[in-house]
Amino acid sequence: MDRMLSFLLSTLLFSCALAVVVQETSSIFRLSNEEISFDLVKATGVVQNLTYRGVSLLGSVSGNTGKAYTDFPSNLFSLTGNSSFDLVNGPDWSGVVFTDNDTSGSIVQRSWFLRDTEAGLHSFVRLAYYNATVPFKGALGESRTMFRPNGGPWTHLVTNHEQWAPEPSAEALANEIEVQDATWYLGSTPNDPYVIEESDYWTKYTFADNQTNKAHGLFGRGPGDLSLGAWWVVNQKDTFFGGPLHVDLMVDGIIYNKQSTSHGGATSPNITDGFDRTFGPQFLYFNNGQNASLHDLLEDAEQLADPSWNADFYDEIAPYVVGYVSTSARGSLSGRVQLPEGASNAIAVLSANGVHFQDSAADPRAYQYWVPLDPGDNSFNITRVKEGTYRLTVYADGIFGDFIKDDVVINAGLTTNVYEIWVAESAGREIWRIGVPDKSSGEFRNGYERDETHPNHPAKYRIYWGAWDFPTQFPQGVNFTVGVSNENVDWNYIHWSQFGPTFTRNETVTDFNKWHINFDLSDSVIINEDSIATLTIQLAAAKTTAGNTDANTGSNPSFPILIWLNDQETPLNWTIQAYESSSCGQRSGKS
């Protein structure tokens, strides 16, 4: 009787586990459910041979294509090619945790989990360093997990509902002309769908986005009228760095999930003895629909970009994911901030205590969170916050400066409440203003302005900067008269100290780098002889020869912005330092 009961129990457990089927050979684990099937290579932790409803989504393996995998272009971490692995199972899920330990004290763990009813993979990446003898390893730089198909059903790249386009064809890429690194002219194939719809120029930076992105990926066609989508769903962003304004690559034929990067001048954490951080979870999701549009499938994917989605499941697998913070160690922040007059689109950010949220990598233990304020009563609520001490920042369009409150304590299982009044920075009564203080240059010419020569009408800042020939648009340079000139036309989104060479211009132009602002203090502005005026400038970004390195490299790692007022002989001087430099304009950015 006992043997029969044991047999029945074993049979029952085996039958339940069939919802996620795991097959093992000497070299792979094959995981599958009714929706998807894929192989995990034991030696490397790479995903390959992935099918969704019978359609191959990655294609065949060729070099680094036909795979989903994690790598480290900055080479601070690496994979051994001989990973250890642990297969773990639950009542309705299975997963494999791959671990690489090198001889220097570095640890890389990559975890993939599959649930029985879901068409997607849950992904975590853990990076750690324990070496008291060599306590400083360097800056992390770039860490990324990629869905990198070799062919497949894909036809379109999708950053968000606003930015999407057909993939350039093989013919267009075969005839491309390089105009700068990672940027090409495709106009030699004028009938290519990308050239027709999007632009004559191709760069992966056209499809970048900031960390407010919910999902991004590839769209294509399957059998019959079946539409297919593959998406990195960013359901939890708290383990990333840089806050909501940080911009990075999303998709260029590869779908990127960036754990860390220096793109756009972003800071990455210093890896020192004791560093240990788990990034994730993020969800690699696949969906379909009969005659569905890419917007339909993207909207479906975006519904999963909610930190509370699958929270119970993540708590269940937490014992197998070292460093994941379960619900029991999380609390909430609730509050209301009285905003200055004229503020709009206000965002509340929780990030590393004592530093700007864009520099949150300065504390590699800190997490980050943000939500928009309710436009009705300026309230906000941030849930599932890792316990700890944070800085609260509120920023808004139309307001110089930020509201900052340090030492905000979040306790597990509790809600912290804050009620604050934001008094905007002011140097006195404002006389004139050009542009909008919103941490971007998009409101100016060639920024958010649409390219009307292509049906997709992409924002001009997204396209290779050389497409908008500054000397042609501003033959006498910028000469702006307050109250008369139009900032959408008469002020450029980039202030060039030199322009060119570009694909259409062989020479470098340097004589247009002095911009002129004319203003009249009319009788309605009462100014006394002893009045003191303040000129405020807010930059969205600046580039020196340091690029994104933060190092004193090149001929001008720092440079001065010099401003002469009327007939003053001595200019006002604002020196941009190497550590403030980014390559944002060169990389199709506006912030």
Coordinates of C-alpha atoms in Angstrom, one line a residue:
M1 CA 0.0 0.0 0.0
D2 CA 2.8 2.4 0.9
R3 CA 4.6 1.6 -2.4
M4 CA 1.4 2.1 -4.4
L5 CA 0.8 5.5 -2.6
S6 CA 4.4 6.5 -3.3
F7 CA 4.1 5.5 -7.0
L8 CA 0.8 7.5 -7.4
L9 CA 2.4 10.5 -5.8
S10 CA 5.4 10.4 -8.0
T11 CA 3.2 10.0 -11.1
L12 CA 1.1 12.9 -10.0
L13 CA 4.1 15.2 -9.5
F14 CA 5.6 14.2 -12.8
S15 CA 2.3 14.9 -14.6
C16 CA 2.1 18.4 -13.1
A17 CA 5.6 19.1 -14.1
L18 CA 4.8 18.3 -17.7
A19 CA 3.4 21.9 -18.0
V20 CA 7.0 22.9 -18.5
V21 CA 8.9 20.1 -20.1
V22 CA 12.7 19.8 -19.5
Q23 CA 14.8 17.6 -21.7
E24 CA 18.5 17.2 -21.1
T25 CA 21.4 16.0 -23.2
S26 CA 25.1 16.1 -22.5
S27 CA 25.3 19.7 -24.0
I28 CA 21.9 21.4 -23.6
F29 CA 18.7 21.7 -21.6
R30 CA 15.6 22.0 -23.8
L31 CA 12.7 23.9 -22.1
S32 CA 9.3 24.0 -23.6
N33 CA 5.6 24.7 -22.8
E34 CA 2.6 24.8 -25.2
E35 CA 3.8 28.2 -26.5
I36 CA 7.6 28.2 -26.9
S37 CA 10.6 25.9 -27.0
F38 CA 14.3 26.7 -26.7
D39 CA 17.7 25.2 -25.9
L40 CA 20.0 26.4 -23.2
V41 CA 23.7 25.5 -23.9
K42 CA 25.3 24.1 -20.8
A43 CA 28.8 25.5 -21.5
T44 CA 27.7 29.0 -22.2
G45 CA 24.2 29.7 -20.9
V46 CA 23.2 30.8 -24.4
V47 CA 19.6 30.5 -25.7
Q48 CA 19.2 29.1 -29.2
N49 CA 16.8 27.2 -31.4
L50 CA 13.9 29.2 -30.1
T51 CA 10.5 28.5 -31.6
Y52 CA 7.1 30.2 -30.9
R53 CA 4.0 28.4 -32.1
G54 CA 6.2 26.4 -34.4
V55 CA 7.9 29.5 -36.0
S56 CA 11.7 29.9 -35.6
L57 CA 12.3 33.3 -34.0
L58 CA 16.1 33.3 -33.7
G59 CA 17.0 31.3 -36.9
S60 CA 20.0 29.1 -37.1
V61 CA 23.2 29.7 -35.1
S62 CA 25.9 31.5 -37.0
G63 CA 28.7 33.1 -35.0
N64 CA 26.9 35.3 -32.4
T65 CA 23.7 35.4 -34.4
G66 CA 20.8 33.1 -33.8
K67 CA 21.2 33.4 -30.1
A68 CA 20.0 35.3 -27.0
Y69 CA 23.0 35.9 -24.7
T70 CA 24.8 38.3 -22.3
D71 CA 28.1 39.9 -23.0
F72 CA 30.4 42.7 -21.7
P73 CA 31.9 44.9 -24.5
S74 CA 33.9 46.8 -21.9
N75 CA 35.6 43.4 -21.0
L76 CA 35.5 44.0 -17.3
F77 CA 33.6 40.8 -16.8
S78 CA 33.7 37.7 -19.1
L79 CA 32.3 34.3 -19.5
T80 CA 34.6 31.3 -19.1
G81 CA 33.0 29.1 -21.8
N82 CA 32.7 26.4 -19.2
S83 CA 29.7 27.5 -17.0
S84 CA 28.5 25.5 -14.1
F85 CA 24.7 25.2 -14.0
D86 CA 21.8 24.4 -11.7
L87 CA 18.4 23.2 -13.0
V88 CA 15.6 24.3 -10.7
N89 CA 11.9 23.5 -10.8
G90 CA 8.7 24.5 -9.2
P91 CA 5.1 23.4 -9.6
D92 CA 4.5 25.4 -12.8
W93 CA 8.0 26.6 -13.8
S94 CA 11.5 25.5 -14.5
G95 CA 14.8 27.5 -14.8
V96 CA 18.5 27.2 -15.2
V97 CA 21.1 29.3 -13.3
F98 CA 24.5 29.5 -15.1
T99 CA 27.6 30.6 -13.1
D100 CA 31.0 31.7 -14.3
N101 CA 33.8 32.2 -11.8
D102 CA 37.1 33.4 -13.1
T103 CA 40.5 33.4 -11.2
S104 CA 40.3 37.1 -10.4
G105 CA 37.3 36.9 -8.1
S106 CA 34.6 37.8 -10.7
I107 CA 31.3 36.1 -10.7
V108 CA 28.8 36.2 -13.5
Q109 CA 25.4 34.5 -13.1
R110 CA 22.7 34.4 -15.8
S111 CA 19.3 32.9 -15.0
W112 CA 16.5 32.0 -17.4
F113 CA 13.1 30.9 -16.2
L114 CA 10.0 29.6 -18.1
R115 CA 6.5 29.3 -16.7
D116 CA 3.9 26.9 -17.9
T117 CA 1.4 29.4 -19.5
E118 CA 3.7 32.2 -20.6
A119 CA 5.1 32.9 -24.0
G120 CA 8.4 34.3 -22.7
L121 CA 11.6 34.0 -20.7
H122 CA 12.3 35.7 -17.4
S123 CA 15.9 36.9 -17.3
F124 CA 18.3 37.9 -14.5
V125 CA 22.0 38.8 -14.6
R126 CA 24.2 38.9 -11.4
L127 CA 27.7 40.5 -11.4
A128 CA 29.9 40.2 -8.4
Y129 CA 33.6 40.8 -7.5
Y130 CA 35.4 39.6 -4.4
N131 CA 39.1 40.3 -4.3
A132 CA 40.7 42.0 -1.3
T133 CA 44.1 41.7 -2.9
V134 CA 43.1 43.7 -6.0
P135 CA 40.2 45.7 -4.5
F136 CA 39.6 47.9 -7.6
K137 CA 38.7 46.3 -10.9
G138 CA 37.6 49.3 -12.9
A139 CA 34.3 50.9 -14.2
L140 CA 31.7 48.4 -15.3
G141 CA 31.0 50.1 -18.6
E142 CA 28.6 48.1 -20.8
S143 CA 26.7 45.0 -19.8
R144 CA 23.9 43.8 -22.0
T145 CA 21.6 40.8 -22.8
M146 CA 20.6 40.5 -26.4
F147 CA 18.0 38.8 -28.5
R148 CA 20.0 38.5 -31.8
P149 CA 18.2 36.6 -34.6
N150 CA 19.8 35.3 -37.7
G151 CA 17.0 36.0 -40.2
G152 CA 13.6 34.9 -39.1
P153 CA 10.2 36.5 -39.7
W154 CA 11.2 40.0 -38.7
T155 CA 10.4 43.1 -40.9
H156 CA 10.3 46.1 -38.5
L157 CA 12.2 47.7 -35.7
V158 CA 10.1 49.1 -32.9
T159 CA 11.4 51.5 -30.2
N160 CA 8.0 52.8 -29.1
H161 CA 4.7 53.8 -30.6
E162 CA 6.3 56.9 -32.1
Q163 CA 9.6 55.5 -33.4
W164 CA 9.5 52.4 -35.6
A165 CA 10.6 51.6 -39.2
P166 CA 11.2 48.7 -41.6
E167 CA 14.5 47.0 -41.2
P168 CA 17.0 47.9 -44.0
S169 CA 17.2 45.1 -46.5
A170 CA 20.3 43.0 -47.2
E171 CA 20.7 44.9 -50.5
A172 CA 20.6 48.3 -48.8
L173 CA 23.2 47.1 -46.2
A174 CA 25.4 45.7 -49.0
N175 CA 25.5 49.0 -50.7
E176 CA 25.8 51.2 -47.6
I177 CA 28.4 54.0 -47.4
E178 CA 29.9 54.8 -44.0
V179 CA 29.5 58.4 -42.9
Q180 CA 30.8 58.0 -39.4
D181 CA 31.3 55.0 -37.1
A182 CA 28.1 53.1 -36.7
T183 CA 26.3 55.3 -39.2
W184 CA 25.7 54.7 -43.0
Y185 CA 24.2 56.3 -46.0
L186 CA 21.6 54.0 -47.7
G187 CA 20.4 56.3 -50.4
S188 CA 22.2 54.2 -53.1
T189 CA 19.1 51.9 -52.8
P190 CA 16.3 54.4 -53.1
N191 CA 13.6 51.7 -53.3
D192 CA 14.5 50.1 -50.1
P193 CA 11.5 50.2 -47.6
Y194 CA 13.6 51.8 -44.9
V195 CA 14.9 54.5 -47.2
I196 CA 11.4 55.2 -48.6
E197 CA 9.7 55.4 -45.2
E198 CA 12.3 56.5 -42.6
S199 CA 15.6 58.1 -43.9
D200 CA 18.5 58.0 -46.3
Y201 CA 20.7 57.4 -43.2
W202 CA 20.9 54.3 -41.0
T203 CA 22.2 54.2 -37.4
K204 CA 21.2 52.2 -34.4
Y205 CA 21.0 55.4 -32.4
T206 CA 17.9 56.4 -34.4
F207 CA 16.1 53.7 -32.3
A208 CA 17.4 54.7 -28.9
D209 CA 15.1 55.6 -26.0
N210 CA 15.2 56.6 -22.4
Q211 CA 14.4 54.4 -19.4
T212 CA 10.7 55.3 -19.4
N213 CA 10.5 52.8 -22.3
K214 CA 8.1 50.0 -21.4
A215 CA 8.9 47.5 -24.2
H216 CA 10.8 47.5 -27.5
G217 CA 11.5 44.8 -30.1
L218 CA 10.9 43.3 -33.5
F219 CA 7.7 42.9 -35.5
G220 CA 7.2 40.5 -38.4
R221 CA 4.9 38.1 -40.2
G222 CA 4.3 34.4 -39.7
P223 CA 2.2 32.0 -41.7
G224 CA -0.8 33.4 -43.4
D225 CA -2.0 36.6 -41.8
L226 CA -0.3 36.0 -38.5
S227 CA 1.6 38.9 -37.0
L228 CA 4.5 38.2 -34.6
G229 CA 6.3 40.2 -32.0
A230 CA 9.4 39.7 -29.9
W231 CA 9.9 42.2 -27.0
W232 CA 12.1 43.0 -24.1
V233 CA 9.6 44.0 -21.5
V234 CA 11.1 46.3 -18.9
N235 CA 8.9 45.2 -16.1
Q236 CA 11.4 46.2 -13.4
K237 CA 13.9 49.0 -13.8
D238 CA 15.0 49.5 -10.2
T239 CA 18.3 47.6 -10.6
F240 CA 19.4 49.9 -13.5
F241 CA 21.3 53.2 -13.2
G242 CA 20.8 56.7 -14.5
G243 CA 17.1 57.4 -13.9
P244 CA 14.3 58.1 -16.3
L245 CA 16.4 60.4 -18.5
H246 CA 19.2 57.9 -19.3
V247 CA 19.1 57.1 -23.0
D248 CA 20.4 53.9 -24.5
L249 CA 20.1 51.5 -27.5
M250 CA 16.8 49.6 -27.8
V251 CA 16.7 47.7 -31.1
D252 CA 18.6 47.7 -34.4
G253 CA 17.9 44.1 -35.6
I254 CA 19.1 43.0 -32.2
I255 CA 16.8 43.7 -29.2
Y256 CA 18.9 45.1 -26.3
N257 CA 18.4 44.8 -22.6
K258 CA 21.1 47.1 -21.2
Q259 CA 22.1 46.5 -17.5
S260 CA 24.8 49.2 -17.6
T261 CA 26.4 51.5 -20.2
S262 CA 28.3 54.7 -20.8
H263 CA 26.2 55.8 -23.8
G264 CA 25.1 59.4 -23.7
G265 CA 27.7 60.2 -21.1
A266 CA 26.1 57.9 -18.5
T267 CA 28.1 56.8 -15.5
S268 CA 28.6 53.1 -14.7
P269 CA 29.5 51.7 -11.3
N270 CA 33.1 51.2 -10.1
I271 CA 33.7 47.5 -9.5
T272 CA 35.4 47.2 -6.2
D273 CA 35.9 44.3 -3.7
G274 CA 32.4 43.3 -2.4
F275 CA 30.5 44.6 -5.4
D276 CA 27.5 42.3 -5.9
R277 CA 24.4 43.3 -7.9
T278 CA 21.6 41.4 -9.6
F279 CA 19.9 43.1 -12.5
G280 CA 16.4 42.1 -13.3
P281 CA 14.0 40.7 -13.8
Q282 CA 13.2 41.6 -17.4
F283 CA 10.9 39.5 -19.6
L284 CA 11.7 38.4 -23.2
Y285 CA 8.1 38.1 -24.5
F286 CA 6.6 36.8 -27.7
N287 CA 3.1 37.5 -29.0
N288 CA 0.9 37.2 -32.1
G289 CA -2.4 38.3 -33.6
Q290 CA -4.2 37.8 -36.9
N291 CA -3.6 40.9 -39.0
A292 CA -2.4 42.7 -35.9
S293 CA -0.4 45.8 -36.3
L294 CA 3.0 46.4 -34.6
H295 CA 1.2 48.9 -32.4
D296 CA -1.3 46.2 -31.3
L297 CA 1.4 43.8 -30.3
L298 CA 3.5 46.5 -28.6
E299 CA 0.5 47.6 -26.6
D300 CA 0.0 44.1 -25.5
A301 CA 3.6 43.8 -24.4
E302 CA 3.6 47.1 -22.6
Q303 CA 0.8 45.9 -20.3
L304 CA 3.4 43.6 -18.6
A305 CA 5.7 46.5 -17.8
D306 CA 4.5 46.8 -14.3
P307 CA 6.7 46.1 -11.2
S308 CA 3.8 44.3 -9.5
W309 CA 3.3 41.9 -12.4
N310 CA 4.5 38.4 -11.5
A311 CA 5.7 39.6 -8.1
D312 CA 4.5 36.4 -6.4
F313 CA 6.4 34.3 -8.9
Y314 CA 9.6 36.3 -8.4
D315 CA 9.2 35.8 -4.7
E316 CA 8.9 32.1 -5.3
I317 CA 12.1 31.8 -7.3
A318 CA 14.0 34.3 -5.1
P319 CA 15.9 31.5 -3.3
Y320 CA 17.5 30.6 -6.6
V321 CA 18.3 34.1 -7.8
V322 CA 21.0 35.5 -5.5
G323 CA 20.5 39.2 -4.9
Y324 CA 16.9 39.5 -5.9
V325 CA 15.0 41.6 -3.4
S326 CA 11.7 39.9 -2.5
T327 CA 8.5 41.6 -1.4
S328 CA 9.2 41.2 2.3
A329 CA 12.2 43.6 2.0
R330 CA 10.2 46.3 0.1
G331 CA 8.1 49.3 1.2
S332 CA 6.4 52.2 -0.4
L333 CA 6.6 56.0 -0.7
S334 CA 3.5 58.1 -0.9
G335 CA 3.4 61.9 -1.2
R336 CA 2.3 65.2 -2.6
V337 CA 4.4 68.1 -3.8
Q338 CA 3.1 71.6 -4.4
L339 CA 4.6 72.6 -7.7
P340 CA 5.8 76.0 -8.9
E341 CA 3.5 77.9 -11.2
G342 CA 4.1 76.9 -14.8
A343 CA 5.3 73.4 -14.0
S344 CA 4.1 70.5 -16.2
N345 CA 4.8 66.8 -16.7
A346 CA 6.3 66.5 -13.2
I347 CA 8.2 63.3 -12.4
A348 CA 9.1 62.0 -8.9
V349 CA 12.4 60.0 -8.7
L350 CA 13.8 58.0 -5.8
S351 CA 17.5 57.2 -6.3
A352 CA 20.9 57.1 -4.6
N353 CA 21.0 59.4 -1.5
G354 CA 23.1 62.5 -1.9
V355 CA 23.8 62.5 -5.7
H356 CA 21.9 63.5 -8.8
F357 CA 19.7 60.6 -10.0
Q358 CA 21.7 60.5 -13.3
D359 CA 24.8 59.7 -11.2
S360 CA 23.1 56.9 -9.2
A361 CA 25.9 54.5 -10.2
A362 CA 28.0 56.3 -7.6
D363 CA 26.3 54.0 -5.0
P364 CA 26.1 50.5 -6.6
R365 CA 23.9 49.3 -3.7
A366 CA 21.1 51.9 -4.4
Y367 CA 18.0 51.2 -6.5
Q368 CA 15.9 53.7 -8.5
Y369 CA 12.2 54.3 -9.0
W370 CA 10.1 57.0 -10.6
V371 CA 6.5 57.9 -11.4
P372 CA 4.6 60.9 -12.8
L373 CA 2.8 63.1 -10.4
D374 CA -1.0 63.1 -10.7
P375 CA -1.8 66.3 -12.7
G376 CA -4.9 66.9 -10.6
D377 CA -3.5 67.0 -7.1
N378 CA 0.3 66.5 -7.6
S379 CA 0.3 63.3 -5.6
F380 CA 2.3 60.2 -6.3
N381 CA 2.8 56.7 -5.0
I382 CA 5.8 54.5 -5.6
T383 CA 5.4 50.9 -4.5
R384 CA 7.8 47.9 -4.2
V385 CA 10.7 50.0 -3.1
K386 CA 13.8 48.2 -1.7
E387 CA 14.2 49.2 1.9
G388 CA 16.9 51.9 2.4
T389 CA 17.7 55.6 2.3
Y390 CA 17.1 57.6 -0.8
R391 CA 17.1 61.0 -2.4
L392 CA 13.7 62.2 -3.7
T393 CA 13.9 64.4 -6.8
V394 CA 11.0 66.1 -8.5
Y395 CA 11.6 67.7 -11.9
A396 CA 9.1 69.3 -14.3
D397 CA 9.0 70.9 -17.7
G398 CA 9.2 74.7 -17.6
I399 CA 11.0 75.0 -14.3
F400 CA 14.7 75.7 -13.8
G401 CA 16.3 73.3 -11.2
D402 CA 14.8 70.4 -9.3
F403 CA 13.1 69.8 -6.0
I404 CA 15.5 67.7 -3.9
K405 CA 15.0 66.0 -0.5
D406 CA 17.7 63.6 0.8
D407 CA 17.5 61.0 3.6
V408 CA 14.1 59.6 2.7
V409 CA 13.9 56.3 4.6
I410 CA 11.9 53.4 3.2
N411 CA 11.1 50.6 5.6
A412 CA 10.1 47.1 4.6
G413 CA 6.3 46.5 4.8
L414 CA 5.6 50.2 5.5
T415 CA 4.7 53.4 3.6
T416 CA 6.7 56.5 4.0
N417 CA 4.7 59.8 3.5
V418 CA 6.1 63.1 2.3
Y419 CA 4.3 66.4 1.8
E420 CA 6.5 69.2 0.4
I421 CA 6.4 72.6 -1.3
W422 CA 8.7 73.1 -4.3
V423 CA 10.0 76.7 -4.5
A424 CA 11.5 77.2 -7.9
E425 CA 15.0 78.6 -8.4
S426 CA 14.8 82.3 -9.3
A427 CA 17.3 85.1 -9.6
G428 CA 14.6 87.7 -9.6
R429 CA 12.0 89.0 -12.1
E430 CA 12.4 87.3 -15.4
I431 CA 13.0 89.6 -18.4
W432 CA 13.2 87.1 -21.3
R433 CA 13.6 83.4 -22.0
I434 CA 14.6 81.3 -25.0
G435 CA 13.4 77.7 -25.0
V436 CA 11.9 75.5 -22.3
P437 CA 13.9 74.3 -19.3
D438 CA 13.1 70.6 -19.7
K439 CA 16.6 69.0 -19.9
S440 CA 16.4 68.6 -23.7
S441 CA 17.0 70.7 -26.8
G442 CA 14.1 69.2 -28.7
E443 CA 12.0 72.4 -28.9
F444 CA 14.6 74.0 -31.3
R445 CA 15.1 73.6 -35.0
N446 CA 16.0 70.0 -36.0
G447 CA 15.0 68.6 -32.6
Y448 CA 11.5 67.4 -32.3
E449 CA 10.8 68.9 -35.7
R450 CA 9.5 66.2 -38.1
D451 CA 11.2 65.2 -41.3
E452 CA 8.5 65.8 -43.8
T453 CA 10.4 64.2 -46.7
H454 CA 9.7 60.6 -45.5
P455 CA 6.3 59.1 -44.7
N456 CA 7.2 58.1 -41.1
H457 CA 8.1 61.7 -40.3
P458 CA 10.8 60.8 -37.8
A459 CA 11.9 63.5 -35.3
K460 CA 14.9 65.1 -36.9
Y461 CA 17.2 64.7 -33.9
R462 CA 17.0 60.9 -34.3
I463 CA 18.5 61.1 -37.8
Y464 CA 22.3 61.4 -38.5
W465 CA 23.1 65.0 -37.6
G466 CA 24.8 65.6 -41.0
A467 CA 21.5 65.4 -42.7
W468 CA 20.7 68.9 -41.5
D469 CA 23.4 71.1 -42.9
F470 CA 24.0 73.8 -40.4
P471 CA 25.8 76.3 -42.7
T472 CA 23.0 76.0 -45.3
Q473 CA 20.3 76.5 -42.7
F474 CA 22.2 79.3 -40.9
P475 CA 24.4 80.9 -43.5
Q476 CA 25.2 83.9 -41.2
G477 CA 25.2 81.8 -38.1
V478 CA 22.5 82.1 -35.4
N479 CA 21.3 85.7 -34.9
F480 CA 18.2 85.6 -32.6
T481 CA 16.1 88.6 -31.6
V482 CA 14.0 88.0 -28.5
G483 CA 10.4 88.7 -29.2
V484 CA 10.9 88.6 -32.9
S485 CA 12.7 85.4 -33.9
N486 CA 11.1 81.9 -33.7
E487 CA 13.0 79.5 -31.6
N488 CA 11.6 76.6 -33.7
V489 CA 13.3 78.0 -36.8
D490 CA 15.9 80.6 -35.7
W491 CA 17.7 78.6 -33.0
N492 CA 19.3 75.2 -33.6
Y493 CA 19.1 72.2 -31.4
I494 CA 22.9 71.9 -31.4
H495 CA 25.3 74.8 -31.0
W496 CA 28.2 73.7 -33.3
S497 CA 31.7 74.9 -32.5
Q498 CA 32.6 73.3 -35.8
F499 CA 30.5 71.5 -38.4
G500 CA 31.6 68.8 -40.7
P501 CA 32.8 67.0 -42.6
T502 CA 29.6 65.1 -43.4
F503 CA 28.5 62.9 -46.3
T504 CA 27.4 65.9 -48.3
R505 CA 30.1 68.4 -47.1
N506 CA 33.8 67.7 -47.4
E507 CA 35.1 70.6 -45.4
T508 CA 34.9 71.6 -41.7
V509 CA 33.2 74.9 -41.1
T510 CA 34.3 76.8 -38.0
D511 CA 33.3 80.4 -38.6
F512 CA 29.7 80.1 -37.4
N513 CA 30.3 79.2 -33.8
K514 CA 29.4 82.7 -32.4
W515 CA 25.7 83.0 -31.7
H516 CA 24.1 86.4 -31.2
I517 CA 21.1 87.2 -29.0
N518 CA 19.5 90.6 -29.4
F519 CA 17.1 92.0 -26.8
D520 CA 15.5 95.3 -26.1
L521 CA 14.9 96.5 -22.6
S522 CA 11.7 98.4 -23.4
D523 CA 10.2 101.1 -21.2
S524 CA 7.9 98.5 -19.6
V525 CA 11.0 97.0 -18.0
I526 CA 12.0 99.2 -15.1
I527 CA 15.8 98.8 -14.5
N528 CA 17.8 101.1 -12.2
E529 CA 21.4 102.0 -12.8
D530 CA 22.5 99.8 -10.0
S531 CA 20.4 96.7 -11.0
I532 CA 22.1 93.4 -11.2
A533 CA 21.0 90.9 -13.9
T534 CA 21.6 87.2 -14.0
L535 CA 21.9 85.2 -17.2
T536 CA 20.9 81.5 -16.7
I537 CA 21.9 78.8 -19.2
Q538 CA 20.7 75.2 -19.0
L539 CA 22.4 72.7 -21.3
A540 CA 20.8 69.5 -22.4
A541 CA 24.3 68.1 -23.1
A542 CA 27.8 69.1 -24.2
K543 CA 30.6 67.3 -26.0
T544 CA 34.3 67.8 -25.6
T545 CA 37.1 65.6 -27.1
A546 CA 36.7 63.4 -24.0
G547 CA 33.5 62.0 -25.6
N548 CA 31.9 59.6 -23.1
T549 CA 35.2 58.6 -21.4
D550 CA 35.2 61.2 -18.5
A551 CA 39.0 61.3 -19.1
N552 CA 41.2 64.2 -20.2
T553 CA 41.7 62.9 -23.7
G554 CA 42.0 64.7 -27.0
S555 CA 43.0 68.3 -27.7
N556 CA 40.0 69.9 -25.9
P557 CA 38.9 67.6 -23.0
S558 CA 37.4 70.7 -21.5
F559 CA 36.3 73.9 -23.2
P560 CA 34.9 77.3 -22.2
I561 CA 31.5 78.7 -23.2
L562 CA 32.3 82.5 -23.4
I563 CA 29.5 85.1 -23.3
W564 CA 30.0 88.8 -24.0
L565 CA 27.3 91.2 -22.9
N566 CA 27.1 94.5 -24.9
D567 CA 30.5 96.1 -24.9
Q568 CA 32.0 94.3 -21.9
E569 CA 35.6 93.3 -22.6
T570 CA 35.7 90.4 -20.2
P571 CA 33.4 87.5 -21.1
L572 CA 31.4 85.3 -18.7
N573 CA 33.1 81.9 -18.7
W574 CA 31.5 78.6 -18.1
T575 CA 34.0 75.7 -18.6
I576 CA 32.6 72.3 -19.5
Q577 CA 34.7 69.6 -17.9
A578 CA 35.7 66.2 -19.4
Y579 CA 33.5 64.4 -16.9
E580 CA 30.5 66.4 -18.1
S581 CA 31.0 65.5 -21.7
S582 CA 28.8 63.2 -23.8
S583 CA 28.5 62.4 -27.5
C584 CA 24.7 62.9 -27.5
G585 CA 24.3 65.0 -30.6
Q586 CA 26.7 62.8 -32.6
R587 CA 24.6 59.8 -31.5
S588 CA 21.2 61.1 -32.5
G589 CA 20.3 62.5 -29.1
K590 CA 18.8 65.7 -27.8
S591 CA 19.5 65.3 -24.1

